[in-house]
Amino acid sequence: MSEKFIPLSVPNFAGNEKEYVNEAVVSEWVSTGGSKVGEFEEKIAEYVHMPRAVACNSGTSGLHLAMMIAGVGRGDEVLAPTLTFIAAVNPIRYVGAEPVFIGCDDSLCMSPKLAEEWLAAHTEMRDGKCVNKRTGAHVKALLVVHVFGNMADIISLRALCEKYSLLLIEDATEALGTYYTEGALKGKMAGTMGDAGVYSFNGNKLITTGAGGMVVSNHADWAEHAKHLSTQAKADELQFLHDEIGYNYRLTNLQAALGLAQLEQIEGFIAHKHEMYDFYKEQLDGKNGFRILPFAEGIRSNKWFYSLYLEDARHDRDAVIEHLKKHGIQSRPVWALINEQADYARNETYGLELAQDYRAKIVNIPCSTNLTKEDAQRVVDALLAL
């Protein structure tokens, strides 16, 4: 058996990356100025069918901007998933608000049913605002994460937000390219159906700028406010006048050059993700006590990450990860639940049983956009040998 290391998820620079980055270097615009940032914003906006996109230096900063432009602030509460990466939730704290953690459904995304149960039992409407009866706080928004490129049940979540006067913020950092293929929202991309949406271009994402993010909004003035905040809130650039607290959340021209080349290849990347997912599903699903978790019906997912579910009790998650490591294969568990993290244990939670089960039994297996069939077969062989 080959000892070549098989990583979990790494970038694929098979296109015009070197050419475009070199253009930025030759132009001497390598920092936050230069034309490629604006061009990248335009191309992303075009791809997700939105009028405006605002570049920033990470998905996390994008979520911070989204909270600020939505007006979420000190004393507010936000419904949030507990099964997600902590960077999705920390921006709630950045603005002085508190998360209320809601469990997931079989999509791994927040369950609309559980969210509604909590709202019905724990809140009341006062002067058009949804108020937590225990804390007296204004429950102002719902943050949904499209986990691993799946699509959360946005139709139900939008209806819930309308009923309870909540803002809807979409963390689509893992779901660029995921869209509905049928129903009332046919053609709508993840990240574009709420009040604000955020994408990530981290090194392990579908396309990468090394680090970077993008904010979109269905409110034109919100998008412009995000741009203003991300560029230090300059009211007069020449005189260095700033009209509110701003942030250095800008993307560099070099990063944008990389992003433009990556975006040209995105549909090919997604097609490869689908091919490798289908291979794993054929080889592993229902065999040796394994399941390959499905993606939701009625969507074209980008299938960013693949979830191997340990259905048979004889398999221990950490033992499976260690076994793969010994075979030169990188894998990982799903995230530790956020309500179990330092400083979040005091926050309210509801309906976490399924999230706890997925935490204990999911192993993410290699899924790079340049993963070969031979390497995927090595992963399969190692797992079936358990």
mmCIF file of C-alpha atoms in Angstrom:
data_model
loop_
_atom_site.group_PDB
_atom_site.id
_atom_site.type_symbol
_atom_site.label_atom_id
_atom_site.label_comp_id
_atom_site.label_asym_id
_atom_site.label_seq_id
_atom_site.Cartn_x
_atom_site.Cartn_y
_atom_site.Cartn_z
ATOM 1 C CA MET A 1 0.000 0.000 0.000
ATOM 2 C CA SER A 2 1.300 3.462 -0.876
ATOM 3 C CA GLU A 3 2.398 5.590 2.044
ATOM 4 C CA LYS A 4 1.566 8.871 0.324
ATOM 5 C CA PHE A 5 -0.259 11.163 2.747
ATOM 6 C CA ILE A 6 -3.891 11.821 1.822
ATOM 7 C CA PRO A 7 -5.035 15.162 3.287
ATOM 8 C CA LEU A 8 -8.583 15.931 4.331
ATOM 9 C CA SER A 9 -9.183 19.021 2.203
ATOM 10 C CA VAL A 10 -6.529 21.078 0.439
ATOM 11 C CA PRO A 11 -6.528 23.783 -2.258
ATOM 12 C CA ASN A 12 -6.443 23.017 -5.962
ATOM 13 C CA PHE A 13 -4.410 25.540 -7.961
ATOM 14 C CA ALA A 14 -4.729 24.112 -11.461
ATOM 15 C CA GLY A 15 -5.976 27.233 -13.227
ATOM 16 C CA ASN A 16 -4.832 30.832 -13.761
ATOM 17 C CA GLU A 17 -3.753 31.458 -10.163
ATOM 18 C CA LYS A 18 -0.080 32.149 -10.920
ATOM 19 C CA GLU A 19 -0.918 34.369 -13.895
ATOM 20 C CA TYR A 20 -3.419 36.532 -12.016
ATOM 21 C CA VAL A 21 -1.305 36.825 -8.865
ATOM 22 C CA ASN A 22 1.689 37.777 -11.005
ATOM 23 C CA GLU A 23 -0.409 40.514 -12.642
ATOM 24 C CA ALA A 24 -1.134 41.922 -9.199
ATOM 25 C CA VAL A 25 2.559 41.786 -8.256
ATOM 26 C CA VAL A 26 3.675 43.434 -11.503
ATOM 27 C CA SER A 27 1.086 46.178 -11.016
ATOM 28 C CA GLU A 28 2.546 46.724 -7.520
ATOM 29 C CA TRP A 29 -0.989 46.671 -6.064
ATOM 30 C CA VAL A 30 -0.479 43.893 -3.547
ATOM 31 C CA SER A 31 -2.275 45.229 -0.491
ATOM 32 C CA THR A 32 -5.897 46.315 -0.127
ATOM 33 C CA GLY A 33 -5.891 48.637 -3.126
ATOM 34 C CA GLY A 34 -5.997 47.522 -6.747
ATOM 35 C CA SER A 35 -8.632 46.506 -9.247
ATOM 36 C CA LYS A 36 -8.896 42.817 -8.523
ATOM 37 C CA VAL A 37 -10.767 43.221 -5.226
ATOM 38 C CA GLY A 38 -13.617 45.018 -6.965
ATOM 39 C CA GLU A 39 -13.539 42.542 -9.831
ATOM 40 C CA PHE A 40 -13.718 39.606 -7.415
ATOM 41 C CA GLU A 41 -16.668 41.204 -5.627
ATOM 42 C CA GLU A 42 -18.453 41.642 -8.959
ATOM 43 C CA LYS A 43 -17.784 38.057 -10.069
ATOM 44 C CA ILE A 44 -19.019 36.567 -6.784
ATOM 45 C CA ALA A 45 -22.138 38.747 -6.890
ATOM 46 C CA GLU A 46 -22.782 37.555 -10.427
ATOM 47 C CA TYR A 47 -22.246 33.910 -9.485
ATOM 48 C CA VAL A 48 -24.696 33.979 -6.562
ATOM 49 C CA HIS A 49 -27.176 36.249 -8.418
ATOM 50 C CA MET A 50 -26.926 39.189 -6.029
ATOM 51 C CA PRO A 51 -26.542 42.886 -6.903
ATOM 52 C CA ARG A 52 -23.589 43.480 -4.560
ATOM 53 C CA ALA A 53 -20.942 41.505 -2.701
ATOM 54 C CA VAL A 54 -18.491 42.927 -0.162
ATOM 55 C CA ALA A 55 -15.077 41.343 0.264
ATOM 56 C CA CYS A 56 -13.470 40.910 3.679
ATOM 57 C CA ASN A 57 -10.505 39.102 5.149
ATOM 58 C CA SER A 58 -12.315 36.051 6.562
ATOM 59 C CA GLY A 59 -15.690 34.410 6.904
ATOM 60 C CA THR A 60 -15.542 35.274 10.595
ATOM 61 C CA SER A 61 -15.132 38.994 9.911
ATOM 62 C CA GLY A 62 -17.934 38.666 7.368
ATOM 63 C CA LEU A 63 -20.240 37.279 10.042
ATOM 64 C CA HIS A 64 -19.215 40.089 12.394
ATOM 65 C CA LEU A 65 -20.110 42.602 9.688
ATOM 66 C CA ALA A 66 -23.421 40.799 9.089
ATOM 67 C CA MET A 67 -24.345 41.087 12.764
ATOM 68 C CA MET A 68 -23.481 44.785 12.776
ATOM 69 C CA ILE A 69 -25.347 45.713 9.598
ATOM 70 C CA ALA A 70 -28.366 43.763 10.880
ATOM 71 C CA GLY A 71 -28.353 45.894 14.014
ATOM 72 C CA VAL A 72 -27.790 42.996 16.407
ATOM 73 C CA GLY A 73 -26.277 44.461 19.534
ATOM 74 C CA ARG A 74 -25.755 44.442 23.262
ATOM 75 C CA GLY A 75 -28.504 42.684 25.171
ATOM 76 C CA ASP A 76 -30.033 40.978 22.141
ATOM 77 C CA GLU A 77 -30.315 37.233 21.670
ATOM 78 C CA VAL A 78 -29.794 35.209 18.506
ATOM 79 C CA LEU A 79 -30.965 31.664 17.794
ATOM 80 C CA ALA A 80 -27.880 29.748 16.650
ATOM 81 C CA PRO A 81 -26.877 26.148 15.926
ATOM 82 C CA THR A 82 -24.762 24.248 18.396
ATOM 83 C CA LEU A 83 -23.445 21.860 15.719
ATOM 84 C CA THR A 84 -21.101 24.193 13.844
ATOM 85 C CA PHE A 85 -17.622 25.685 13.950
ATOM 86 C CA ILE A 86 -17.256 28.216 16.760
ATOM 87 C CA ALA A 87 -16.403 31.016 14.301
ATOM 88 C CA ALA A 88 -20.077 31.044 13.271
ATOM 89 C CA VAL A 89 -21.196 31.896 16.801
ATOM 90 C CA ASN A 90 -18.417 34.089 18.218
ATOM 91 C CA PRO A 91 -19.524 37.139 16.171
ATOM 92 C CA ILE A 92 -22.761 37.132 18.177
ATOM 93 C CA ARG A 93 -20.633 37.796 21.230
ATOM 94 C CA TYR A 94 -18.494 40.318 19.342
ATOM 95 C CA VAL A 95 -21.530 42.620 19.130
ATOM 96 C CA GLY A 96 -22.541 42.033 22.751
ATOM 97 C CA ALA A 97 -25.439 39.671 22.075
ATOM 98 C CA GLU A 98 -26.002 36.128 23.353
ATOM 99 C CA PRO A 99 -26.717 32.912 21.436
ATOM 100 C CA VAL A 100 -29.540 30.507 22.232
ATOM 101 C CA PHE A 101 -28.408 27.090 20.990
ATOM 102 C CA ILE A 102 -30.832 24.997 18.927
ATOM 103 C CA GLY A 103 -30.313 21.406 17.821
ATOM 104 C CA CYS A 104 -30.089 20.056 14.291
ATOM 105 C CA ASP A 105 -32.137 17.859 11.994
ATOM 106 C CA ASP A 106 -30.830 15.166 9.650
ATOM 107 C CA SER A 107 -29.330 17.798 7.338
ATOM 108 C CA LEU A 108 -26.926 18.652 10.217
ATOM 109 C CA CYS A 109 -28.369 22.182 10.001
ATOM 110 C CA MET A 110 -30.599 23.910 12.542
ATOM 111 C CA SER A 111 -33.982 22.216 12.887
ATOM 112 C CA PRO A 112 -36.876 24.603 12.132
ATOM 113 C CA LYS A 113 -39.126 22.354 14.226
ATOM 114 C CA LEU A 114 -36.899 22.653 17.287
ATOM 115 C CA ALA A 115 -36.457 26.387 16.764
ATOM 116 C CA GLU A 116 -40.215 26.887 16.619
ATOM 117 C CA GLU A 117 -40.782 24.733 19.707
ATOM 118 C CA TRP A 118 -38.333 26.852 21.681
ATOM 119 C CA LEU A 119 -39.828 30.112 20.429
ATOM 120 C CA ALA A 120 -43.380 28.995 21.182
ATOM 121 C CA ALA A 121 -42.507 27.876 24.715
ATOM 122 C CA HIS A 122 -39.998 30.530 25.768
ATOM 123 C CA THR A 123 -40.903 33.803 24.036
ATOM 124 C CA GLU A 124 -43.771 36.231 23.635
ATOM 125 C CA MET A 125 -44.418 39.136 21.311
ATOM 126 C CA ARG A 126 -44.247 42.588 22.920
ATOM 127 C CA ASP A 127 -44.736 45.673 20.744
ATOM 128 C CA GLY A 128 -43.785 43.707 17.640
ATOM 129 C CA LYS A 129 -40.636 42.261 19.207
ATOM 130 C CA CYS A 130 -39.917 38.660 20.127
ATOM 131 C CA VAL A 131 -38.918 38.635 23.804
ATOM 132 C CA ASN A 132 -37.402 35.831 25.861
ATOM 133 C CA LYS A 133 -39.779 35.454 28.810
ATOM 134 C CA ARG A 134 -36.993 34.314 31.149
ATOM 135 C CA THR A 135 -34.321 36.894 30.358
ATOM 136 C CA GLY A 136 -36.423 39.746 28.993
ATOM 137 C CA ALA A 137 -34.002 40.028 26.055
ATOM 138 C CA HIS A 138 -35.066 40.862 22.521
ATOM 139 C CA VAL A 139 -34.621 37.730 20.392
ATOM 140 C CA LYS A 140 -33.603 39.650 17.309
ATOM 141 C CA ALA A 141 -32.203 37.226 14.762
ATOM 142 C CA LEU A 142 -31.729 33.642 13.700
ATOM 143 C CA LEU A 143 -28.329 32.506 12.445
ATOM 144 C CA VAL A 144 -28.454 29.427 10.245
ATOM 145 C CA VAL A 145 -25.381 27.537 9.020
ATOM 146 C CA HIS A 146 -25.509 25.485 5.815
ATOM 147 C CA VAL A 147 -23.359 22.676 7.211
ATOM 148 C CA PHE A 148 -20.855 20.928 4.915
ATOM 149 C CA GLY A 149 -22.538 22.362 1.806
ATOM 150 C CA ASN A 150 -25.977 21.055 2.687
ATOM 151 C CA MET A 151 -28.943 23.425 2.498
ATOM 152 C CA ALA A 152 -30.835 24.163 5.677
ATOM 153 C CA ASP A 153 -34.624 24.230 5.403
ATOM 154 C CA ILE A 154 -34.702 27.899 4.476
ATOM 155 C CA ILE A 155 -38.368 27.875 3.461
ATOM 156 C CA SER A 156 -39.419 26.852 6.974
ATOM 157 C CA LEU A 157 -36.861 29.106 8.652
ATOM 158 C CA ARG A 158 -37.962 32.141 6.638
ATOM 159 C CA ALA A 159 -41.573 31.506 7.631
ATOM 160 C CA LEU A 160 -40.504 31.191 11.250
ATOM 161 C CA CYS A 161 -38.545 34.446 11.106
ATOM 162 C CA GLU A 162 -41.540 36.233 9.601
ATOM 163 C CA LYS A 163 -43.870 34.872 12.305
ATOM 164 C CA TYR A 164 -41.591 35.979 15.148
ATOM 165 C CA SER A 165 -40.150 39.145 13.535
ATOM 166 C CA LEU A 166 -36.613 37.768 13.444
ATOM 167 C CA LEU A 167 -33.832 38.759 11.071
ATOM 168 C CA LEU A 168 -32.341 35.837 9.141
ATOM 169 C CA ILE A 169 -28.563 35.669 8.749
ATOM 170 C CA GLU A 170 -27.122 32.856 6.616
ATOM 171 C CA ASP A 171 -23.705 31.431 7.289
ATOM 172 C CA ALA A 172 -22.984 29.967 3.850
ATOM 173 C CA THR A 173 -19.247 29.771 4.490
ATOM 174 C CA GLU A 174 -19.310 26.077 3.539
ATOM 175 C CA ALA A 175 -22.007 26.303 0.885
ATOM 176 C CA LEU A 176 -20.858 28.498 -2.007
ATOM 177 C CA GLY A 177 -22.480 26.967 -5.094
ATOM 178 C CA THR A 178 -25.314 25.200 -3.261
ATOM 179 C CA TYR A 179 -28.769 26.105 -4.598
ATOM 180 C CA TYR A 180 -32.383 24.933 -4.765
ATOM 181 C CA THR A 181 -33.264 22.921 -7.870
ATOM 182 C CA GLU A 182 -37.019 22.837 -7.281
ATOM 183 C CA GLY A 183 -39.813 24.465 -5.321
ATOM 184 C CA ALA A 184 -40.616 28.086 -4.544
ATOM 185 C CA LEU A 185 -36.928 29.011 -4.176
ATOM 186 C CA LYS A 186 -35.687 27.199 -7.288
ATOM 187 C CA GLY A 187 -32.392 28.684 -8.445
ATOM 188 C CA LYS A 188 -31.757 30.537 -5.180
ATOM 189 C CA MET A 189 -28.237 30.156 -3.818
ATOM 190 C CA ALA A 190 -27.353 29.439 -0.210
ATOM 191 C CA GLY A 191 -26.529 32.760 1.426
ATOM 192 C CA THR A 192 -28.938 34.824 -0.672
ATOM 193 C CA MET A 193 -32.325 34.125 0.915
ATOM 194 C CA GLY A 194 -32.057 35.864 4.265
ATOM 195 C CA ASP A 195 -31.320 39.437 5.276
ATOM 196 C CA ALA A 196 -27.568 38.873 5.010
ATOM 197 C CA GLY A 197 -25.326 36.017 3.918
ATOM 198 C CA VAL A 198 -21.634 35.233 4.293
ATOM 199 C CA TYR A 199 -19.144 33.089 2.321
ATOM 200 C CA SER A 200 -15.639 31.948 3.223
ATOM 201 C CA PHE A 201 -12.513 31.424 1.136
ATOM 202 C CA ASN A 202 -10.398 29.779 3.817
ATOM 203 C CA GLY A 203 -7.701 27.368 2.679
ATOM 204 C CA ASN A 204 -9.891 24.287 3.069
ATOM 205 C CA LYS A 205 -12.988 25.721 1.387
ATOM 206 C CA LEU A 206 -14.310 24.902 -2.098
ATOM 207 C CA ILE A 207 -12.439 27.887 -3.513
ATOM 208 C CA THR A 208 -9.785 29.748 -1.562
ATOM 209 C CA THR A 209 -8.003 33.060 -1.327
ATOM 210 C CA GLY A 210 -5.828 31.699 1.490
ATOM 211 C CA ALA A 211 -8.088 33.533 3.918
ATOM 212 C CA GLY A 212 -11.027 35.668 2.981
ATOM 213 C CA GLY A 213 -14.768 36.122 2.963
ATOM 214 C CA MET A 214 -17.666 37.849 1.263
ATOM 215 C CA VAL A 215 -20.880 39.446 2.522
ATOM 216 C CA VAL A 216 -24.116 39.763 0.545
ATOM 217 C CA SER A 217 -27.446 41.253 1.561
ATOM 218 C CA ASN A 218 -30.952 41.674 0.235
ATOM 219 C CA HIS A 219 -30.838 45.235 1.605
ATOM 220 C CA ALA A 220 -28.726 47.466 -0.632
ATOM 221 C CA ASP A 221 -27.921 49.894 2.165
ATOM 222 C CA TRP A 222 -26.753 47.034 4.386
ATOM 223 C CA ALA A 223 -24.193 45.935 1.805
ATOM 224 C CA GLU A 224 -22.872 49.472 1.476
ATOM 225 C CA HIS A 225 -22.686 49.746 5.257
ATOM 226 C CA ALA A 226 -20.698 46.489 5.381
ATOM 227 C CA LYS A 227 -18.205 47.940 2.896
ATOM 228 C CA HIS A 228 -17.957 51.130 4.942
ATOM 229 C CA LEU A 229 -17.338 49.262 8.192
ATOM 230 C CA SER A 230 -14.798 46.889 6.593
ATOM 231 C CA THR A 231 -12.665 49.790 5.369
ATOM 232 C CA GLN A 232 -12.301 51.640 8.702
ATOM 233 C CA ALA A 233 -15.517 53.661 8.267
ATOM 234 C CA LYS A 234 -13.786 56.397 6.301
ATOM 235 C CA ALA A 235 -16.043 59.405 5.776
ATOM 236 C CA ASP A 236 -13.242 61.417 4.165
ATOM 237 C CA GLU A 237 -10.259 59.384 3.027
ATOM 238 C CA LEU A 238 -8.024 62.343 2.243
ATOM 239 C CA GLN A 239 -8.574 64.008 5.639
ATOM 240 C CA PHE A 240 -8.659 60.750 7.621
ATOM 241 C CA LEU A 241 -12.136 61.396 8.992
ATOM 242 C CA HIS A 242 -14.146 58.430 10.280
ATOM 243 C CA ASP A 243 -17.824 58.606 11.177
ATOM 244 C CA GLU A 244 -18.121 55.426 13.288
ATOM 245 C CA ILE A 245 -15.971 52.604 14.648
ATOM 246 C CA GLY A 246 -14.636 50.737 11.633
ATOM 247 C CA TYR A 247 -12.516 47.653 11.091
ATOM 248 C CA ASN A 248 -9.535 46.649 8.982
ATOM 249 C CA TYR A 249 -11.398 43.735 7.416
ATOM 250 C CA ARG A 250 -10.207 44.312 3.842
ATOM 251 C CA LEU A 251 -9.187 41.624 1.373
ATOM 252 C CA THR A 252 -5.876 42.175 -0.419
ATOM 253 C CA ASN A 253 -5.442 42.497 -4.165
ATOM 254 C CA LEU A 254 -3.215 39.393 -4.158
ATOM 255 C CA GLN A 255 -5.932 37.359 -2.463
ATOM 256 C CA ALA A 256 -8.574 38.627 -4.870
ATOM 257 C CA ALA A 257 -6.373 37.623 -7.816
ATOM 258 C CA LEU A 258 -6.221 34.114 -6.404
ATOM 259 C CA GLY A 259 -9.983 34.133 -5.878
ATOM 260 C CA LEU A 260 -10.726 35.137 -9.456
ATOM 261 C CA ALA A 261 -8.746 32.180 -10.790
ATOM 262 C CA GLN A 262 -10.427 29.843 -8.310
ATOM 263 C CA LEU A 263 -13.907 31.060 -9.186
ATOM 264 C CA GLU A 264 -13.306 30.248 -12.859
ATOM 265 C CA GLN A 265 -12.987 26.590 -11.834
ATOM 266 C CA ILE A 266 -15.784 26.324 -9.278
ATOM 267 C CA GLU A 267 -18.234 24.262 -11.330
ATOM 268 C CA GLY A 268 -15.510 21.766 -12.192
ATOM 269 C CA PHE A 269 -14.585 21.546 -8.517
ATOM 270 C CA ILE A 270 -18.205 20.837 -7.603
ATOM 271 C CA ALA A 271 -18.527 18.190 -10.322
ATOM 272 C CA HIS A 272 -15.452 16.433 -8.891
ATOM 273 C CA LYS A 273 -16.891 16.664 -5.372
ATOM 274 C CA HIS A 274 -20.032 14.928 -6.640
ATOM 275 C CA GLU A 275 -18.030 12.204 -8.381
ATOM 276 C CA MET A 276 -15.968 11.390 -5.297
ATOM 277 C CA TYR A 277 -19.026 11.508 -3.014
ATOM 278 C CA ASP A 278 -20.829 9.032 -5.275
ATOM 279 C CA PHE A 279 -17.762 6.769 -5.217
ATOM 280 C CA TYR A 280 -17.615 6.755 -1.409
ATOM 281 C CA LYS A 281 -21.359 6.181 -1.189
ATOM 282 C CA GLU A 282 -21.196 3.200 -3.541
ATOM 283 C CA GLN A 283 -18.215 1.678 -1.763
ATOM 284 C CA LEU A 284 -19.052 2.383 1.884
ATOM 285 C CA ASP A 285 -22.732 3.147 2.442
ATOM 286 C CA GLY A 286 -24.376 0.284 4.327
ATOM 287 C CA LYS A 287 -21.130 -1.676 4.578
ATOM 288 C CA ASN A 288 -19.092 -2.612 7.649
ATOM 289 C CA GLY A 289 -21.402 -0.573 9.886
ATOM 290 C CA PHE A 290 -20.929 2.684 7.933
ATOM 291 C CA ARG A 291 -23.288 5.194 6.369
ATOM 292 C CA ILE A 292 -22.401 8.069 4.078
ATOM 293 C CA LEU A 293 -24.773 10.818 5.167
ATOM 294 C CA PRO A 294 -26.965 12.133 2.323
ATOM 295 C CA PHE A 295 -27.534 15.694 1.215
ATOM 296 C CA ALA A 296 -31.014 17.208 1.134
ATOM 297 C CA GLU A 297 -33.395 16.490 -1.730
ATOM 298 C CA GLY A 298 -34.289 19.275 -4.132
ATOM 299 C CA ILE A 299 -30.916 21.006 -4.005
ATOM 300 C CA ARG A 300 -27.651 21.012 -5.918
ATOM 301 C CA SER A 301 -25.180 20.870 -3.042
ATOM 302 C CA ASN A 302 -21.511 21.723 -3.477
ATOM 303 C CA LYS A 303 -20.881 18.591 -1.340
ATOM 304 C CA TRP A 304 -18.008 20.333 0.393
ATOM 305 C CA PHE A 305 -17.434 17.744 3.139
ATOM 306 C CA TYR A 306 -18.359 14.057 3.313
ATOM 307 C CA SER A 307 -19.701 12.627 6.564
ATOM 308 C CA LEU A 308 -19.020 9.007 7.420
ATOM 309 C CA TYR A 309 -21.547 8.012 10.091
ATOM 310 C CA LEU A 310 -20.537 5.158 12.399
ATOM 311 C CA GLU A 311 -23.823 3.301 12.529
ATOM 312 C CA ASP A 312 -22.412 0.176 14.167
ATOM 313 C CA ALA A 313 -21.605 0.519 17.874
ATOM 314 C CA ARG A 314 -18.401 -1.504 17.452
ATOM 315 C CA HIS A 315 -16.791 1.499 15.735
ATOM 316 C CA ASP A 316 -15.389 4.219 17.966
ATOM 317 C CA ARG A 317 -14.964 7.620 16.335
ATOM 318 C CA ASP A 318 -11.515 8.392 17.686
ATOM 319 C CA ALA A 319 -10.299 4.851 17.007
ATOM 320 C CA VAL A 320 -11.414 5.164 13.371
ATOM 321 C CA ILE A 321 -9.560 8.470 13.036
ATOM 322 C CA GLU A 322 -6.422 6.923 14.556
ATOM 323 C CA HIS A 323 -6.687 3.897 12.270
ATOM 324 C CA LEU A 324 -6.851 6.137 9.202
ATOM 325 C CA LYS A 325 -3.938 8.204 10.484
ATOM 326 C CA LYS A 326 -1.790 5.067 10.684
ATOM 327 C CA HIS A 327 -2.565 4.517 7.006
ATOM 328 C CA GLY A 328 -1.468 8.059 6.098
ATOM 329 C CA ILE A 329 -5.038 9.342 5.771
ATOM 330 C CA GLN A 330 -6.211 12.541 7.417
ATOM 331 C CA SER A 331 -9.726 12.663 8.849
ATOM 332 C CA ARG A 332 -11.482 14.534 11.635
ATOM 333 C CA PRO A 333 -14.528 14.448 13.914
ATOM 334 C CA VAL A 334 -17.351 16.913 13.546
ATOM 335 C CA TRP A 335 -16.976 19.950 15.801
ATOM 336 C CA ALA A 336 -17.436 19.810 19.556
ATOM 337 C CA LEU A 337 -20.831 21.368 20.309
ATOM 338 C CA ILE A 338 -20.602 25.097 20.963
ATOM 339 C CA ASN A 339 -22.654 24.964 24.162
ATOM 340 C CA GLU A 340 -19.917 22.710 25.581
ATOM 341 C CA GLN A 341 -17.155 25.230 24.802
ATOM 342 C CA ALA A 342 -15.564 27.569 27.312
ATOM 343 C CA ASP A 343 -17.797 30.541 28.185
ATOM 344 C CA TYR A 344 -20.884 29.179 26.375
ATOM 345 C CA ALA A 345 -22.012 26.612 28.946
ATOM 346 C CA ARG A 346 -24.386 29.114 30.601
ATOM 347 C CA ASN A 347 -26.338 29.836 27.414
ATOM 348 C CA GLU A 348 -29.791 28.384 26.829
ATOM 349 C CA THR A 349 -30.053 25.213 24.749
ATOM 350 C CA TYR A 350 -32.871 23.212 23.232
ATOM 351 C CA GLY A 351 -33.179 19.841 21.514
ATOM 352 C CA LEU A 352 -29.545 18.800 21.283
ATOM 353 C CA GLU A 353 -29.923 14.999 21.250
ATOM 354 C CA LEU A 354 -29.359 14.506 17.512
ATOM 355 C CA ALA A 355 -26.471 16.985 17.484
ATOM 356 C CA GLN A 356 -24.852 15.036 20.318
ATOM 357 C CA ASP A 357 -25.269 11.798 18.357
ATOM 358 C CA TYR A 358 -23.663 13.268 15.240
ATOM 359 C CA ARG A 359 -20.825 14.699 17.319
ATOM 360 C CA ALA A 360 -20.087 11.221 18.655
ATOM 361 C CA LYS A 361 -20.445 9.269 15.404
ATOM 362 C CA ILE A 362 -19.327 11.373 12.413
ATOM 363 C CA VAL A 363 -15.887 11.157 10.827
ATOM 364 C CA ASN A 364 -15.130 13.496 7.934
ATOM 365 C CA ILE A 365 -13.036 11.737 5.267
ATOM 366 C CA PRO A 366 -10.799 13.138 2.470
ATOM 367 C CA CYS A 367 -12.701 15.293 -0.017
ATOM 368 C CA SER A 368 -10.219 17.600 -1.791
ATOM 369 C CA THR A 369 -11.153 18.779 -5.273
ATOM 370 C CA ASN A 370 -8.001 17.062 -6.567
ATOM 371 C CA LEU A 371 -8.612 13.781 -4.713
ATOM 372 C CA THR A 372 -7.897 10.906 -7.083
ATOM 373 C CA LYS A 373 -9.946 7.742 -7.436
ATOM 374 C CA GLU A 374 -6.880 5.761 -6.390
ATOM 375 C CA ASP A 375 -6.530 7.731 -3.162
ATOM 376 C CA ALA A 376 -10.252 7.451 -2.458
ATOM 377 C CA GLN A 377 -9.917 3.679 -2.919
ATOM 378 C CA ARG A 378 -7.140 3.685 -0.303
ATOM 379 C CA VAL A 379 -9.514 5.406 2.108
ATOM 380 C CA VAL A 380 -12.222 2.842 1.356
ATOM 381 C CA ASP A 381 -9.841 -0.107 1.767
ATOM 382 C CA ALA A 382 -8.579 1.214 5.113
ATOM 383 C CA LEU A 383 -12.127 1.653 6.411
ATOM 384 C CA LEU A 384 -13.353 -1.736 5.256
ATOM 385 C CA ALA A 385 -10.370 -3.333 6.978
ATOM 386 C CA LEU A 386 -11.639 -2.190 10.388
#
